[in-house]
């Protein structure tokens, strides 16, 4: 009786350990205590059952475990049946391996006991427990059988485990035929091997299915991102189309109006009427410019002047940017040496240089304009070693990480609310690439007047660097 209790205590205990493992469930101390009590009661129940109705005792034991599993874990009955039967199948296979291992040891040492004793039962149970624990230390099996939550995928495992339980029940019937016992043991081992390969195959399929789902999710996220980008581009295209449509009507009209004004002034000898006509035309031009670019300042509103570089396109650009900076209460300074009118034209065309300056200056003015205390931008044309550099320093926030990560990859803007589209930084990247210029961002130390400096150096290296600290 005691041997029966110990044997089934190990079998039920291992099955109880396997069930949450294959379902990938965590067990609280309360659940562990309840399962331990249920296991002890089931093992105790097996002692009279093995005496009264030996073949049916295994079925009753499994049925009780199915009910306990359903109640404690709150599972659907089909999942509870599947998980419990498979766990008992694995438990009996590990018990069989324990018998084989102990029998091999006894054969090696020449020990041939006449009957099964309590010590042998305890050793076999201990081997069974160790094998069960080691089974779930295998990397692929640490998360159990997640596919069992879908009852469609547990059929073969249930069939194999049921076959194992039926064979165990037959082994429980006393038989003098060693041939029958050997056949049953062989079938039991074959079922165990098939169960193992089934488990491994299902785990592999589940892993591949999860990979496919992850890939689908990533592709869906990419598609969604592209859809958002397309929608944004369509919106920008519509906005630009309206601007272009309006400009196509305004520019010829203003050109004609200027010609008419010039002709009228040329043929009119009255100075007052000339001035009146010119002021009217100037007012119209300022109105169009303010509507087009948002600039409300004009030449008379500031006394600050920037030094002339000697390059007409640069001087016109700096005058324009000075007004934009004044509109945001940003101070704009310009410093240059012979680089601006000697070296720069040799390494880059004035048109591309103006485009580069316009994009970088506009970003610097926007960044500095967000500073509540110190709003300054400084433009420098300097020479490092033998190559010229354009350096633009400002008092704005550090260079955005979002722009760093997407530099040269896609358009990104951090001031879309003020009309930014990210085209400027992409244009800067393309110009740097065209002239093999290095794009360098340096952060100044705390306490310095400026916070960062963006430099474009025409050194032929084509490097890109963000966030180096400058003194």
Short mmCIF file of C-alpha atoms in Angstrom, two decimals:
data_model
loop_
_atom_site.label_atom_id
_atom_site.label_comp_id
_atom_site.label_asym_id
_atom_site.label_seq_id
_atom_site.Cartn_x
_atom_site.Cartn_y
_atom_site.Cartn_z
CA UNK A 1 0.00 0.00 0.00
CA UNK A 2 2.77 2.44 0.91
CA UNK A 3 4.64 1.64 -2.32
CA UNK A 4 1.47 2.42 -4.29
CA UNK A 5 1.10 5.71 -2.43
CA UNK A 6 4.72 6.79 -3.07
CA UNK A 7 4.64 5.73 -6.74
CA UNK A 8 1.45 7.64 -7.51
CA UNK A 9 2.50 10.58 -5.38
CA UNK A 10 5.48 11.08 -7.71
CA UNK A 11 3.35 10.51 -10.83
CA UNK A 12 0.61 12.92 -9.71
CA UNK A 13 3.17 15.40 -8.41
CA UNK A 14 5.08 15.47 -11.69
CA UNK A 15 1.85 15.78 -13.65
CA UNK A 16 0.78 18.65 -11.38
CA UNK A 17 4.17 20.34 -12.03
CA UNK A 18 3.93 19.77 -15.80
CA UNK A 19 0.39 21.14 -16.28
CA UNK A 20 1.13 24.85 -15.50
CA UNK A 21 4.45 24.53 -17.31
CA UNK A 22 2.91 23.46 -20.61
CA UNK A 23 0.20 26.13 -20.21
CA UNK A 24 2.86 28.73 -19.37
CA UNK A 25 1.08 29.80 -16.18
CA UNK A 26 2.52 31.19 -12.97
CA UNK A 27 1.56 29.55 -9.68
CA UNK A 28 1.04 31.54 -6.49
CA UNK A 29 1.71 30.05 -3.06
CA UNK A 30 -2.02 29.60 -2.58
CA UNK A 31 -2.28 27.57 -5.80
CA UNK A 32 0.79 25.49 -4.86
CA UNK A 33 -0.74 24.65 -1.46
CA UNK A 34 -4.08 23.70 -3.04
CA UNK A 35 -2.38 21.51 -5.65
CA UNK A 36 -0.23 19.82 -2.99
CA UNK A 37 -3.28 18.97 -0.91
CA UNK A 38 -5.13 17.70 -4.00
CA UNK A 39 -2.11 15.60 -4.98
CA UNK A 40 -1.83 13.99 -1.54
CA UNK A 41 -5.54 13.19 -1.54
CA UNK A 42 -5.37 11.71 -5.06
CA UNK A 43 -2.34 9.57 -4.14
CA UNK A 44 -4.18 8.39 -1.03
CA UNK A 45 -7.25 7.59 -3.13
CA UNK A 46 -5.14 5.40 -5.42
CA UNK A 47 -4.28 2.95 -2.62
CA UNK A 48 -7.80 1.46 -2.30
CA UNK A 49 -8.55 1.94 -6.02
CA UNK A 50 -5.53 -0.17 -7.02
CA UNK A 51 -6.86 -2.94 -4.79
CA UNK A 52 -10.54 -2.76 -5.83
CA UNK A 53 -10.54 -1.66 -9.49
CA UNK A 54 -6.93 -1.71 -10.67
CA UNK A 55 -7.44 -1.14 -14.48
CA UNK A 56 -9.83 1.79 -13.99
CA UNK A 57 -7.76 3.47 -11.25
CA UNK A 58 -5.57 5.36 -13.75
CA UNK A 59 -8.63 6.75 -15.57
CA UNK A 60 -10.18 7.87 -12.28
CA UNK A 61 -6.89 9.52 -11.24
CA UNK A 62 -6.70 11.47 -14.52
CA UNK A 63 -10.39 12.46 -14.32
CA UNK A 64 -9.91 13.87 -10.81
CA UNK A 65 -6.88 15.84 -12.01
CA UNK A 66 -8.87 17.27 -14.94
CA UNK A 67 -11.48 18.63 -12.53
CA UNK A 68 -8.83 20.04 -10.17
CA UNK A 69 -6.99 21.71 -13.09
CA UNK A 70 -10.19 23.28 -14.42
CA UNK A 71 -11.26 24.64 -11.01
CA UNK A 72 -7.87 25.99 -9.90
CA UNK A 73 -6.75 27.55 -13.19
CA UNK A 74 -10.22 28.50 -14.44
CA UNK A 75 -9.73 26.84 -17.82
CA UNK A 76 -12.21 25.74 -20.45
CA UNK A 77 -13.02 22.05 -20.03
CA UNK A 78 -11.50 21.07 -23.41
CA UNK A 79 -8.21 22.81 -22.62
CA UNK A 80 -8.19 21.30 -19.12
CA UNK A 81 -8.69 17.79 -20.55
CA UNK A 82 -5.97 18.29 -23.19
CA UNK A 83 -3.39 19.73 -20.78
CA UNK A 84 -4.03 17.16 -18.04
CA UNK A 85 -3.89 14.12 -20.32
CA UNK A 86 -0.68 15.33 -21.99
CA UNK A 87 0.90 16.09 -18.59
CA UNK A 88 0.13 12.56 -17.38
CA UNK A 89 1.49 11.12 -20.60
CA UNK A 90 4.77 12.97 -20.04
CA UNK A 91 4.78 12.02 -16.35
CA UNK A 92 4.41 8.31 -17.12
CA UNK A 93 7.10 8.47 -19.81
CA UNK A 94 9.52 10.06 -17.33
CA UNK A 95 8.54 7.37 -14.79
CA UNK A 96 9.29 4.70 -17.41
CA UNK A 97 12.69 6.31 -18.10
CA UNK A 98 13.34 6.26 -14.36
CA UNK A 99 12.63 2.50 -14.27
CA UNK A 100 14.90 1.89 -17.27
CA UNK A 101 17.72 3.96 -15.78
CA UNK A 102 17.48 2.27 -12.37
CA UNK A 103 17.24 -1.18 -14.03
CA UNK A 104 20.38 -0.41 -16.04
CA UNK A 105 22.23 0.57 -12.87
CA UNK A 106 21.10 -2.60 -11.10
CA UNK A 107 22.23 -4.69 -14.10
CA UNK A 108 25.66 -3.05 -14.09
CA UNK A 109 26.21 -3.70 -10.39
CA UNK A 110 24.70 -7.19 -10.65
CA UNK A 111 21.78 -6.56 -8.32
CA UNK A 112 18.55 -8.41 -9.22
CA UNK A 113 15.76 -7.76 -6.69
CA UNK A 114 12.88 -10.25 -6.55
CA UNK A 115 10.23 -7.57 -6.15
CA UNK A 116 9.78 -3.82 -6.14
CA UNK A 117 10.49 -2.34 -2.73
CA UNK A 118 9.91 1.10 -1.23
CA UNK A 119 13.53 2.23 -1.78
CA UNK A 120 13.46 1.38 -5.48
CA UNK A 121 10.11 3.17 -5.86
CA UNK A 122 11.53 6.26 -4.16
CA UNK A 123 14.63 6.24 -6.38
CA UNK A 124 12.56 5.85 -9.54
CA UNK A 125 10.28 8.68 -8.39
CA UNK A 126 13.27 10.90 -7.66
CA UNK A 127 14.73 10.22 -11.12
CA UNK A 128 11.31 10.96 -12.60
CA UNK A 129 11.14 14.30 -10.76
CA UNK A 130 14.66 15.30 -11.86
CA UNK A 131 13.93 14.40 -15.50
CA UNK A 132 10.69 16.39 -15.40
CA UNK A 133 12.41 19.48 -14.00
CA UNK A 134 15.28 19.22 -16.49
CA UNK A 135 12.81 18.84 -19.36
CA UNK A 136 11.53 22.38 -18.85
CA UNK A 137 15.04 23.79 -18.55
CA UNK A 138 15.40 23.21 -22.29
CA UNK A 139 15.35 26.66 -23.90
CA UNK A 140 12.58 25.94 -26.41
CA UNK A 141 10.37 24.35 -23.77
CA UNK A 142 10.60 27.04 -21.11
CA UNK A 143 7.35 28.58 -22.29
CA UNK A 144 5.52 25.27 -22.47
CA UNK A 145 2.83 24.57 -25.07
CA UNK A 146 1.30 27.98 -25.81
CA UNK A 147 -0.49 26.44 -28.77
CA UNK A 148 -2.58 24.27 -26.39
CA UNK A 149 -4.77 27.31 -25.66
CA UNK A 150 -6.12 26.63 -29.13
CA UNK A 151 -7.70 23.19 -28.76
CA UNK A 152 -7.25 22.46 -32.49
CA UNK A 153 -3.51 21.91 -32.00
CA UNK A 154 -3.61 19.44 -29.09
CA UNK A 155 -5.35 16.49 -30.75
CA UNK A 156 -2.28 14.40 -31.60
CA UNK A 157 -0.76 15.01 -28.18
CA UNK A 158 -4.01 13.87 -26.53
CA UNK A 159 -4.14 10.72 -28.68
CA UNK A 160 -0.55 9.82 -27.83
CA UNK A 161 -0.99 10.52 -24.12
CA UNK A 162 -4.24 8.56 -24.02
CA UNK A 163 -2.46 5.62 -25.65
CA UNK A 164 0.23 5.85 -22.97
CA UNK A 165 -2.40 5.84 -20.20
CA UNK A 166 -4.20 2.84 -21.74
CA UNK A 167 -0.92 0.92 -21.95
CA UNK A 168 -0.18 1.81 -18.32
CA UNK A 169 -3.62 0.49 -17.38
CA UNK A 170 -2.89 -2.80 -19.17
CA UNK A 171 0.43 -3.02 -17.38
CA UNK A 172 -1.52 -2.73 -14.17
CA UNK A 173 -3.24 -6.04 -14.95
CA UNK A 174 -1.21 -8.95 -13.65
CA UNK A 175 0.13 -11.05 -16.46
CA UNK A 176 2.57 -13.93 -16.48
CA UNK A 177 3.55 -13.28 -20.11
CA UNK A 178 6.83 -11.41 -20.24
CA UNK A 179 6.36 -11.12 -23.99
CA UNK A 180 3.20 -9.02 -23.57
CA UNK A 181 4.90 -6.80 -21.00
CA UNK A 182 7.88 -6.25 -23.30
CA UNK A 183 5.61 -5.34 -26.21
CA UNK A 184 3.65 -2.90 -24.06
CA UNK A 185 6.86 -1.32 -22.79
CA UNK A 186 8.13 -0.99 -26.37
CA UNK A 187 4.89 0.64 -27.50
CA UNK A 188 5.10 2.93 -24.49
CA UNK A 189 8.61 4.05 -25.48
CA UNK A 190 7.56 4.59 -29.09
CA UNK A 191 4.61 6.72 -27.95
CA UNK A 192 7.00 8.71 -25.75
CA UNK A 193 9.36 9.39 -28.65
CA UNK A 194 6.49 10.37 -30.96
CA UNK A 195 5.14 12.65 -28.22
CA UNK A 196 8.56 14.31 -27.95
CA UNK A 197 8.87 14.91 -31.69
CA UNK A 198 5.28 16.14 -31.86
CA UNK A 199 6.04 18.60 -29.08
CA UNK A 200 9.20 19.80 -30.79
CA UNK A 201 7.47 20.19 -34.17
CA UNK A 202 4.56 22.14 -32.68
CA UNK A 203 6.96 24.43 -30.78
CA UNK A 204 8.86 25.12 -34.01
CA UNK A 205 5.65 25.86 -35.88
CA UNK A 206 4.45 28.12 -33.09
CA UNK A 207 7.77 29.97 -33.11
CA UNK A 208 7.61 30.46 -36.89
CA UNK A 209 4.00 31.58 -36.63
CA UNK A 210 4.94 34.18 -34.03
CA UNK A 211 7.74 35.39 -36.30
CA UNK A 212 5.28 35.71 -39.18
CA UNK A 213 2.84 37.61 -36.99
CA UNK A 214 5.61 39.93 -35.83
CA UNK A 215 6.69 40.52 -39.43
CA UNK A 216 3.07 41.22 -40.40
CA UNK A 217 2.74 43.71 -37.55
CA UNK A 218 5.98 45.42 -38.53
CA UNK A 219 4.92 45.56 -42.18
CA UNK A 220 1.53 46.90 -41.14
CA UNK A 221 3.23 49.57 -39.04
CA UNK A 222 5.47 50.50 -42.00
CA UNK A 223 2.45 50.65 -44.32
CA UNK A 224 0.57 52.79 -41.82
CA UNK A 225 3.57 55.09 -41.50
CA UNK A 226 3.86 55.34 -45.29
CA UNK A 227 0.12 56.05 -45.55
CA UNK A 228 0.50 58.88 -43.02
CA UNK A 229 3.49 60.21 -44.94
CA UNK A 230 1.59 60.04 -48.23
CA UNK A 231 -1.35 61.85 -46.65
CA UNK A 232 1.01 64.53 -45.32
CA UNK A 233 2.68 64.88 -48.73
CA UNK A 234 -0.70 65.16 -50.42
CA UNK A 235 -1.67 67.87 -47.96
CA UNK A 236 1.61 69.70 -48.55
CA UNK A 237 1.21 69.28 -52.30
CA UNK A 238 -2.28 70.75 -52.13
CA UNK A 239 -0.99 73.69 -50.09
CA UNK A 240 1.92 74.32 -52.45
CA UNK A 241 -0.38 73.96 -55.45
CA UNK A 242 -2.60 76.69 -54.07
CA UNK A 243 0.42 78.92 -53.45
CA UNK A 244 1.80 78.29 -56.93
CA UNK A 245 -1.62 78.86 -58.49
CA UNK A 246 -1.93 82.13 -56.64
CA UNK A 247 1.63 83.16 -57.48
CA UNK A 248 1.07 82.39 -61.15
CA UNK A 249 -1.67 85.02 -61.12
CA UNK A 250 -0.05 87.52 -58.76
CA UNK A 251 3.47 87.65 -60.19
CA UNK A 252 2.48 88.58 -63.78
CA UNK A 253 -0.05 91.05 -62.42
CA UNK A 254 2.53 92.67 -60.16
CA UNK A 255 5.08 92.68 -62.98
CA UNK A 256 2.61 94.53 -65.19
CA UNK A 257 1.75 96.92 -62.38
CA UNK A 258 5.44 97.71 -61.80
CA UNK A 259 5.95 98.36 -65.52
CA UNK A 260 2.93 100.64 -65.62
CA UNK A 261 4.13 102.51 -62.54
CA UNK A 262 7.61 102.97 -63.98
CA UNK A 263 6.17 104.21 -67.26
CA UNK A 264 3.80 106.56 -65.48
CA UNK A 265 6.57 107.93 -63.29
CA UNK A 266 8.85 108.39 -66.30
CA UNK A 267 6.22 110.46 -68.16
CA UNK A 268 4.91 112.40 -65.18
CA UNK A 269 6.64 115.63 -64.19
CA UNK A 270 4.68 116.11 -60.94
CA UNK A 271 6.94 114.96 -58.03
CA UNK A 272 4.02 114.52 -55.62
CA UNK A 273 2.14 112.28 -58.02
CA UNK A 274 5.31 110.24 -58.66
CA UNK A 275 5.79 109.70 -54.94
CA UNK A 276 2.14 108.83 -54.45
CA UNK A 277 2.21 106.33 -57.33
CA UNK A 278 5.45 104.76 -56.05
CA UNK A 279 4.13 104.49 -52.48
CA UNK A 280 0.95 102.85 -53.71
CA UNK A 281 2.96 100.29 -55.66
CA UNK A 282 5.26 99.67 -52.66
CA UNK A 283 2.23 99.11 -50.44
CA UNK A 284 0.89 96.52 -52.87
CA UNK A 285 4.22 94.71 -53.02
CA UNK A 286 4.53 94.68 -49.22
CA UNK A 287 0.98 93.33 -48.92
CA UNK A 288 1.75 90.45 -51.27
CA UNK A 289 5.07 89.73 -49.56
CA UNK A 290 3.50 89.73 -46.09
CA UNK A 291 0.79 87.34 -47.24
CA UNK A 292 3.27 85.06 -49.00
CA UNK A 293 5.98 84.82 -46.34
CA UNK A 294 4.49 86.15 -43.14
CA UNK A 295 7.02 89.00 -42.91
CA UNK A 296 5.47 92.17 -41.43
CA UNK A 297 8.65 94.13 -40.86
CA UNK A 298 10.13 96.36 -43.54
CA UNK A 299 13.37 98.10 -44.19
CA UNK A 300 12.47 101.21 -42.20
CA UNK A 301 11.60 99.30 -39.02
CA UNK A 302 15.18 98.48 -38.04
CA UNK A 303 18.34 100.50 -37.86
CA UNK A 304 20.57 97.41 -37.71
CA UNK A 305 22.65 96.74 -40.81
CA UNK A 306 24.82 93.78 -41.73
CA UNK A 307 28.21 94.30 -43.36
CA UNK A 308 28.39 93.74 -47.08
CA UNK A 309 30.09 90.52 -48.13
CA UNK A 310 30.73 91.68 -51.67
CA UNK A 311 28.64 88.77 -53.00
CA UNK A 312 25.34 90.17 -54.27
CA UNK A 313 23.29 87.02 -53.67
CA UNK A 314 24.62 86.71 -50.11
CA UNK A 315 23.92 90.37 -49.27
CA UNK A 316 20.34 90.10 -50.55
CA UNK A 317 19.82 86.88 -48.58
CA UNK A 318 21.24 88.33 -45.35
CA UNK A 319 19.04 91.43 -45.69
CA UNK A 320 16.01 89.20 -46.10
CA UNK A 321 16.99 86.99 -43.14
CA UNK A 322 17.65 90.08 -41.03
CA UNK A 323 14.02 91.09 -41.44
CA UNK A 324 12.82 87.57 -40.60
CA UNK A 325 15.02 87.55 -37.49
CA UNK A 326 13.76 91.01 -36.44
CA UNK A 327 10.17 89.77 -36.72
CA UNK A 328 10.99 87.15 -34.07
CA UNK A 329 13.13 89.53 -31.94
CA UNK A 330 16.22 87.53 -32.87
CA UNK A 331 19.60 89.26 -33.16
CA UNK A 332 21.50 88.33 -36.33
CA UNK A 333 25.26 88.83 -36.55
CA UNK A 334 27.61 88.26 -39.50
CA UNK A 335 31.37 87.73 -39.42
CA UNK A 336 33.55 86.84 -42.40
CA UNK A 337 37.02 87.08 -43.88
CA UNK A 338 38.34 86.62 -47.39
CA UNK A 339 36.76 83.16 -47.40
CA UNK A 340 33.39 84.57 -48.36
CA UNK A 341 34.41 86.17 -51.65
CA UNK A 342 37.57 84.25 -52.51
CA UNK A 343 37.30 80.62 -51.48
CA UNK A 344 33.55 80.01 -51.36
CA UNK A 345 32.96 80.65 -55.09
CA UNK A 346 35.72 78.16 -55.87
CA UNK A 347 34.13 75.24 -54.00
CA UNK A 348 30.39 75.87 -54.40
CA UNK A 349 28.17 77.84 -56.73
CA UNK A 350 26.65 81.04 -55.29
CA UNK A 351 23.14 79.67 -55.93
CA UNK A 352 23.76 76.46 -53.95
CA UNK A 353 25.57 78.40 -51.23
CA UNK A 354 22.58 80.77 -50.93
CA UNK A 355 20.17 77.83 -50.71
CA UNK A 356 22.35 76.21 -48.04
CA UNK A 357 22.57 79.44 -46.06
CA UNK A 358 18.84 80.14 -46.34
CA UNK A 359 17.83 76.72 -45.00
CA UNK A 360 20.33 76.69 -42.13
CA UNK A 361 19.67 80.31 -41.19
CA UNK A 362 15.90 79.84 -41.17
CA UNK A 363 16.21 76.82 -38.86
CA UNK A 364 18.59 78.74 -36.58
CA UNK A 365 16.23 81.74 -36.39
CA UNK A 366 13.27 79.48 -35.55
CA UNK A 367 15.30 77.67 -32.86
CA UNK A 368 16.62 80.91 -31.33
CA UNK A 369 13.13 82.42 -31.42
CA UNK A 370 11.94 79.72 -29.00
CA UNK A 371 14.40 80.92 -26.34
CA UNK A 372 12.64 83.23 -23.88
CA UNK A 373 15.82 84.99 -22.73
CA UNK A 374 18.67 85.07 -25.23
CA UNK A 375 17.78 85.14 -28.94
CA UNK A 376 20.89 85.33 -31.06
CA UNK A 377 22.15 83.87 -34.33
CA UNK A 378 25.67 84.30 -35.66
CA UNK A 379 26.90 83.50 -39.18
CA UNK A 380 30.62 83.04 -39.80
CA UNK A 381 32.64 82.38 -42.93
CA UNK A 382 35.98 81.01 -41.73
CA UNK A 383 38.90 79.01 -43.04
CA UNK A 384 40.09 75.83 -41.32
CA UNK A 385 43.47 74.73 -42.59
CA UNK A 386 43.01 75.17 -46.35
CA UNK A 387 39.27 74.66 -46.71
CA UNK A 388 36.40 77.11 -46.11
CA UNK A 389 33.58 76.58 -43.63
CA UNK A 390 30.17 78.11 -43.06
CA UNK A 391 29.33 78.16 -39.33
CA UNK A 392 25.93 79.15 -37.94
CA UNK A 393 25.58 79.40 -34.15
CA UNK A 394 22.32 79.99 -32.28
CA UNK A 395 20.88 80.08 -28.78
CA UNK A 396 18.10 77.58 -29.48
CA UNK A 397 17.57 74.08 -28.18
CA UNK A 398 20.02 71.25 -29.09
CA UNK A 399 19.83 69.62 -32.49
CA UNK A 400 16.66 67.42 -32.46
CA UNK A 401 17.24 63.66 -32.15
CA UNK A 402 14.43 63.04 -34.62
CA UNK A 403 16.32 64.97 -37.29
CA UNK A 404 19.60 63.21 -36.43
CA UNK A 405 18.07 59.76 -36.83
CA UNK A 406 16.50 60.61 -40.20
CA UNK A 407 19.36 62.71 -41.61
CA UNK A 408 19.57 62.00 -45.32
CA UNK A 409 16.87 59.29 -45.09
CA UNK A 410 13.55 61.10 -45.09
CA UNK A 411 12.10 64.54 -44.55
CA UNK A 412 11.51 65.40 -40.89
CA UNK A 413 10.49 68.71 -39.35
CA UNK A 414 10.14 69.77 -35.71
CA UNK A 415 8.20 72.95 -36.51
CA UNK A 416 5.40 71.77 -38.78
CA UNK A 417 3.02 74.15 -36.97
CA UNK A 418 4.99 77.12 -38.32
CA UNK A 419 5.12 75.86 -41.90
CA UNK A 420 8.15 73.55 -41.75
CA UNK A 421 8.19 70.59 -44.12
CA UNK A 422 11.67 69.07 -43.67
CA UNK A 423 12.62 69.91 -47.26
CA UNK A 424 15.32 72.30 -46.07
CA UNK A 425 17.34 69.66 -44.20
CA UNK A 426 17.02 67.20 -47.08
CA UNK A 427 18.23 69.92 -49.46
CA UNK A 428 21.16 70.61 -47.11
CA UNK A 429 22.03 66.92 -47.10
CA UNK A 430 21.92 66.75 -50.91
CA UNK A 431 24.13 69.85 -51.28
CA UNK A 432 26.66 68.47 -48.78
CA UNK A 433 26.67 65.17 -50.66
CA UNK A 434 27.08 66.93 -54.02
CA UNK A 435 30.13 68.89 -52.86
CA UNK A 436 31.53 66.20 -50.49
CA UNK A 437 31.15 68.70 -47.64
CA UNK A 438 31.14 67.68 -43.99
CA UNK A 439 28.05 68.47 -41.90
CA UNK A 440 29.07 68.98 -38.26
CA UNK A 441 26.94 69.88 -35.24
CA UNK A 442 28.72 71.07 -32.08
CA UNK A 443 27.16 71.78 -28.68
CA UNK A 444 28.67 74.59 -26.62
CA UNK A 445 29.35 74.23 -22.90
CA UNK A 446 26.95 75.63 -20.32
CA UNK A 447 27.62 79.32 -19.74
CA UNK A 448 28.59 80.09 -23.32
CA UNK A 449 26.57 82.67 -25.25
CA UNK A 450 25.45 80.15 -27.87
CA UNK A 451 24.12 76.62 -27.34
CA UNK A 452 25.08 74.94 -30.63
CA UNK A 453 26.86 75.49 -33.91
CA UNK A 454 26.04 73.92 -37.28
CA UNK A 455 29.04 73.88 -39.63
CA UNK A 456 29.36 72.94 -43.28
CA UNK A 457 33.03 72.44 -44.13
CA UNK A 458 34.12 71.98 -47.74
CA UNK A 459 36.92 69.56 -46.86
CA UNK A 460 36.06 66.85 -49.40
CA UNK A 461 35.52 64.30 -46.59
CA UNK A 462 31.72 64.21 -46.67
CA UNK A 463 31.52 63.43 -42.95
CA UNK A 464 28.51 63.81 -40.67
CA UNK A 465 28.80 64.34 -36.92
CA UNK A 466 26.27 65.33 -34.26
CA UNK A 467 26.63 66.51 -30.72
CA UNK A 468 30.36 67.06 -30.17
CA UNK A 469 31.05 69.55 -27.39
CA UNK A 470 32.87 72.75 -28.32
CA UNK A 471 34.61 75.21 -26.04
#
